[in-house]
XYZ file of C-alpha atoms in Angstrom:
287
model
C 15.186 -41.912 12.319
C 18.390 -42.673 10.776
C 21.069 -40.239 9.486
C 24.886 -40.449 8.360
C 27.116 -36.885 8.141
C 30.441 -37.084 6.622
C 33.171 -34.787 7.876
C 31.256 -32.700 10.506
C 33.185 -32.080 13.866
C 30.072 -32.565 15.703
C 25.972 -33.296 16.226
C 24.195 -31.202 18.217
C 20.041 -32.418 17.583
C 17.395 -30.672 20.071
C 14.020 -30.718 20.241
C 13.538 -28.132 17.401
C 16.171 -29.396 14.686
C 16.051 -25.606 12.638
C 14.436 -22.278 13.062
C 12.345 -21.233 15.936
C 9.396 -23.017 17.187
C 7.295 -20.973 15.393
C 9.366 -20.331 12.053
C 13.030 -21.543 10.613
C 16.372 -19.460 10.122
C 19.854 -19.344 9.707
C 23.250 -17.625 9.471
C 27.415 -17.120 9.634
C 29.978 -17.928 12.437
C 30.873 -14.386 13.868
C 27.945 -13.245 12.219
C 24.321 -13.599 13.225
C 21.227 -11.585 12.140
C 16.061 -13.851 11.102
C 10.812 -16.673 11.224
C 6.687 -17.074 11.127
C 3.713 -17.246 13.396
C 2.555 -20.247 14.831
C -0.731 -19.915 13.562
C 0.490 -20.150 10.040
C 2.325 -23.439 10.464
C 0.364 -27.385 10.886
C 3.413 -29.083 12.157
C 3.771 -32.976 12.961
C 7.251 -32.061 14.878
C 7.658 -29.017 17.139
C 9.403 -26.704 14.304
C 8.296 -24.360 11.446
C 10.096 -24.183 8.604
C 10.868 -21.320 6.661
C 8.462 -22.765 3.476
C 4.928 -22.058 5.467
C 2.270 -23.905 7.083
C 3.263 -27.644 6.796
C 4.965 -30.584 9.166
C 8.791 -29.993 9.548
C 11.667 -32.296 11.021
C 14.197 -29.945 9.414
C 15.263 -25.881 8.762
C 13.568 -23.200 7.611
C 11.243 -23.715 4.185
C 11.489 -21.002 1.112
C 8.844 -20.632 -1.396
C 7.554 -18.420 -4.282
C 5.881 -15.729 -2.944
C 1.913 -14.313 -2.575
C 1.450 -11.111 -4.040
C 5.245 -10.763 -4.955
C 5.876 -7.844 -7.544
C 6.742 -10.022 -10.782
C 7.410 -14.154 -11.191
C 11.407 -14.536 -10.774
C 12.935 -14.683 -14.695
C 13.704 -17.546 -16.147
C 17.275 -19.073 -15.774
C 19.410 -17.311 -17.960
C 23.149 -17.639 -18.928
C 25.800 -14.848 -17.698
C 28.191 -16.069 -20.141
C 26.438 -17.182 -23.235
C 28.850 -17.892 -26.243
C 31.771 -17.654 -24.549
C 34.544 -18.515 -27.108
C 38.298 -18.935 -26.808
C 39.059 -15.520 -27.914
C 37.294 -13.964 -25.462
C 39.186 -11.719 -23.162
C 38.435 -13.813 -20.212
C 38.537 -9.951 -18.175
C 35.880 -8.866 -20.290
C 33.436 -11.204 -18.342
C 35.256 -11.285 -14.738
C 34.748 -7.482 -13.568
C 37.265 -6.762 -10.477
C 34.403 -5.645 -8.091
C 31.224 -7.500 -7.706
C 28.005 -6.023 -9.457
C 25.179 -4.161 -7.646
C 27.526 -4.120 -4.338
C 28.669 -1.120 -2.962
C 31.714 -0.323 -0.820
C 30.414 -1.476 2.674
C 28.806 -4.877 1.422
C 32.011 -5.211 -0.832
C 34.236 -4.682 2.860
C 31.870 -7.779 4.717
C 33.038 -10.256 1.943
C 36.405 -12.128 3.801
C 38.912 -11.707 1.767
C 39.860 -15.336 1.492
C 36.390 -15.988 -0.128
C 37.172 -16.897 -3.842
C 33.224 -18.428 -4.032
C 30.422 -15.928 -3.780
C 26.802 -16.433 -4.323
C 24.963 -13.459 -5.056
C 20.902 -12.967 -4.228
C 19.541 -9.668 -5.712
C 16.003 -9.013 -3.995
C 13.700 -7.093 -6.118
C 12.486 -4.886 -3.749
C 12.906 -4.523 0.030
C 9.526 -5.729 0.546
C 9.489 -8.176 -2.664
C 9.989 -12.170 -2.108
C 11.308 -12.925 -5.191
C 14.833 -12.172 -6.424
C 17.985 -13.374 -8.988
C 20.856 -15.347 -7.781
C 24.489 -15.527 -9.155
C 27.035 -17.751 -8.468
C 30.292 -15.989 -9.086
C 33.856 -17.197 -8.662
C 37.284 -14.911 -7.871
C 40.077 -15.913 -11.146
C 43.174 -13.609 -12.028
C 40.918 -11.280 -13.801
C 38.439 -10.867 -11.592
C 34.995 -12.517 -10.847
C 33.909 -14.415 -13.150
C 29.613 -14.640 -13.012
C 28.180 -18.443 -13.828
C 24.711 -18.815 -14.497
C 21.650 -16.157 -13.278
C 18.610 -18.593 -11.688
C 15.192 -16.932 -10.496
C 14.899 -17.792 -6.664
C 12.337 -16.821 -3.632
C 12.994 -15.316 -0.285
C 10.919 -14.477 2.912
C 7.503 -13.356 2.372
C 7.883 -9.650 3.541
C 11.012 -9.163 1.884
C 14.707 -8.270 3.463
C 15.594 -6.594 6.359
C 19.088 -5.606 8.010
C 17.561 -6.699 11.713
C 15.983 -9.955 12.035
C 13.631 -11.400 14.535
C 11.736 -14.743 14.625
C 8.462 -14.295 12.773
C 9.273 -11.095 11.294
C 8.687 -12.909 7.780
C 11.954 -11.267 6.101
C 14.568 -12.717 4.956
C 18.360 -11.369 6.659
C 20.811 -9.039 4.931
C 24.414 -9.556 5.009
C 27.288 -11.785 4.264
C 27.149 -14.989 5.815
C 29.396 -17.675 5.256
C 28.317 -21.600 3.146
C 29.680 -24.280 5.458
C 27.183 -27.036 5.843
C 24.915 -28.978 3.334
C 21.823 -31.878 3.607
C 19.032 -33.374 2.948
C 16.118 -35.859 2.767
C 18.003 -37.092 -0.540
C 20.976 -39.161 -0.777
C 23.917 -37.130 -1.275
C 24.114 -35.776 -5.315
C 27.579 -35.300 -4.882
C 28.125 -31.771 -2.803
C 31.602 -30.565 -1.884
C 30.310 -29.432 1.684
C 30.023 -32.064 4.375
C 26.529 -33.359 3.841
C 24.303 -34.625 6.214
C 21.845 -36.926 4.690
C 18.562 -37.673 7.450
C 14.600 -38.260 7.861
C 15.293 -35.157 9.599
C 14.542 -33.148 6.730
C 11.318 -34.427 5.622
C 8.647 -31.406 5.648
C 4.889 -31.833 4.650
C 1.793 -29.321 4.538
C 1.486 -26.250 2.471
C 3.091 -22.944 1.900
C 1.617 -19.478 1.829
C -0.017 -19.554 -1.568
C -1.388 -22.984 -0.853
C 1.048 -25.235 -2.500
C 3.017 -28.667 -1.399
C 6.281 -28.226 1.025
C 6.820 -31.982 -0.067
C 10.275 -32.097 -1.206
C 11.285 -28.690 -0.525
C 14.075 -29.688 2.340
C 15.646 -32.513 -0.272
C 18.706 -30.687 -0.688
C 19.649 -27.774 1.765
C 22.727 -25.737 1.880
C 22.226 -23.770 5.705
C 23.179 -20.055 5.479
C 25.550 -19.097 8.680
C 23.003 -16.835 10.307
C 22.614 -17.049 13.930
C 23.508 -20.915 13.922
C 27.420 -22.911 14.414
C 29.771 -23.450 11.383
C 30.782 -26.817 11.248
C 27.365 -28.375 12.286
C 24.278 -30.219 10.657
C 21.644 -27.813 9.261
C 19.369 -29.447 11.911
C 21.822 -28.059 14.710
C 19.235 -25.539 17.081
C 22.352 -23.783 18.350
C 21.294 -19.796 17.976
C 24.427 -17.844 19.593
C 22.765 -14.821 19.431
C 19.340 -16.205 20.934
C 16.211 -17.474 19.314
C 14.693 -14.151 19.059
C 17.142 -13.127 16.327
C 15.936 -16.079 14.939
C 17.876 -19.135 12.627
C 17.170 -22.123 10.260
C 17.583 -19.719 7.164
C 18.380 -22.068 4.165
C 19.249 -22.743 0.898
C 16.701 -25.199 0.045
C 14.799 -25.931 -3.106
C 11.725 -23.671 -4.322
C 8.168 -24.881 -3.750
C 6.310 -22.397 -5.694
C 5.774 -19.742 -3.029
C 7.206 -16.892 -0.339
C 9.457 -18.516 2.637
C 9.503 -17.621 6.169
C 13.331 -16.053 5.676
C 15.099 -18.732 3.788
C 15.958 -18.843 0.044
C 15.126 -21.305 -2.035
C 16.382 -22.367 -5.715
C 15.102 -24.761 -8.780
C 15.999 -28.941 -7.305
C 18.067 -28.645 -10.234
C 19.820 -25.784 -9.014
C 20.229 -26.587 -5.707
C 22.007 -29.855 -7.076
C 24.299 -28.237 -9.415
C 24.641 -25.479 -6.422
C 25.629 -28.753 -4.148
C 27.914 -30.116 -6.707
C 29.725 -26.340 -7.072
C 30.554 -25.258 -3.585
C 34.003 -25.600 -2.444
C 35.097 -25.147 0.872
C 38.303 -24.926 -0.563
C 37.352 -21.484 -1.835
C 35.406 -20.158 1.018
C 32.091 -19.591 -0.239
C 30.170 -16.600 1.099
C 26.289 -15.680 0.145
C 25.647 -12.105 -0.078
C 22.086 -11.322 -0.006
C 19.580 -8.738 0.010
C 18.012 -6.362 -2.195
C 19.266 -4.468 -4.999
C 19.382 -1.335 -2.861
C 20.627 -2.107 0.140
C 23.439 -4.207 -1.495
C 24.180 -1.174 -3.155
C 25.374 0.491 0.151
């Protein structure tokens, strides 16, 4: 197996490149809160990704989701005909949407990137995602995509195999994939490492769903490949929780975009501006 990483201090590869043995998750430096049941996963490695039963060399796998409450809109433009006399304040509100004052307090304040996942319902797996970004005005909101998280929805205490996806604020540090890099901002790491096979929870492919990944700082070491297995708060709080693209069903905890998304998401993220994801659902966001 080959692989190539630009800009990462260090490689740290184990026997179980992301997630727990028996399912996937990640998280944020200073920051840790997430997994599946072995019986659930065929694996040709000794990992489960977040996406379901299938063969994983890489992170937790995120899908559409069985029995979820409504299919995730379609993309959708925050801004649509935006012209030059627009009050640029009109579309940049000076608090984040949906967030209340003790989410709003977790968000560092040097964060001028933050990517925002609105869960449906606590126990819903699908949910809206916003990438917004801190201007003079305010925070200005780019486009709204549809997206998937765990299975069993969110929760504020994660364990391995609990099927829900984390809530919190976790910082975007670390990018790769199966694919060559499509230009991210993040170091990337680009590796066979990723490959994934088998099928998610509704039956469909996990081919391709670990071709771009963005690893969410859950439980896992900034600065590091997504494949690192370091979990500083142990593997029973779980790790390998991804950004990764969408195969059509629930994930294990992860969340996972459009391959189109997840490129432009790639191509977006600055480290520059200290991108955060804030995730949950609507009402515990709200808090």
């Amino acid at each position: 197996m080959t692989s190539s990483m630009r800009r990462l201090p260090r490689w740290r590869f184990l026997r179980a490149p992301f997630g727990d043995r028996q399912a996937a998750t990640f998280g944020i430096p200073g920051r840790n809160r997430l997994g599946i049941p072995a019986a659930v996963l065929a694996l040709s490695v000794t990992v489960a990704g977040c996406a379901g039963a299938g063969a994983v060399t890489g992170g937790e796998v995120a899908a559409a989701a069985p029995g979820a409450s409504a299919a995730a809109p379609g993309t959708t433009q925050a801004m649509p005909g935006r012209t030059s006399a627009d009050s640029e304040a009109s579309f940049a509100p000076a608090v984040l949407p949906g967030l209340g004052a003790r989410t709003r307090a977790e968000i560092p304040a040097n964060a001028r990137q933050v990517l925002l996942v609105t869960g449906q319902g606590k126990n819903s797996s699908t949910s809206r995602v916003v990438l917004y970004r801190r201007t003079g005005a305010g925070w200005e909101p780019g486009a709204t995509w549809p997206a998937h998280n765990a299975r069993r929805g969110w929760t504020d205490d994660h364990h391995a195999g609990d099927l829900r996806s984390p809530i919190g604020v976790f910082s975007l540090t670390d990018a790769g994939g199966l694919l060559a890099d499509p230009g991210a901002r993040l170091p990337y790491n680009h590796s066979r490492g990723f490959t994934i096979g088998g099928t998610g929870f509704e039956g469909e492919p996990l081919e391709g769903s670990f071709d771009y990944v963005v690893a969410i700082n859950y439980n896992r070491e900034a600065g590091t490949s997504p494949l690192d297995w370091t979990r500083p708060l142990g593997a029973d709080k779980g790790g390998g929780i991804w950004l990764h693209v969408d195969h059509g069903g629930p994930t294990h905890g992860c969340v996972s975009l459009k391959k189109e998304h997840m490129k432009e998401l790639l191509r977006t993220l600055d480290p520059g501006r200290h991108p955060v994801i804030v995730m949950g659902d609507a009402e515990s966001l709200e808090r």
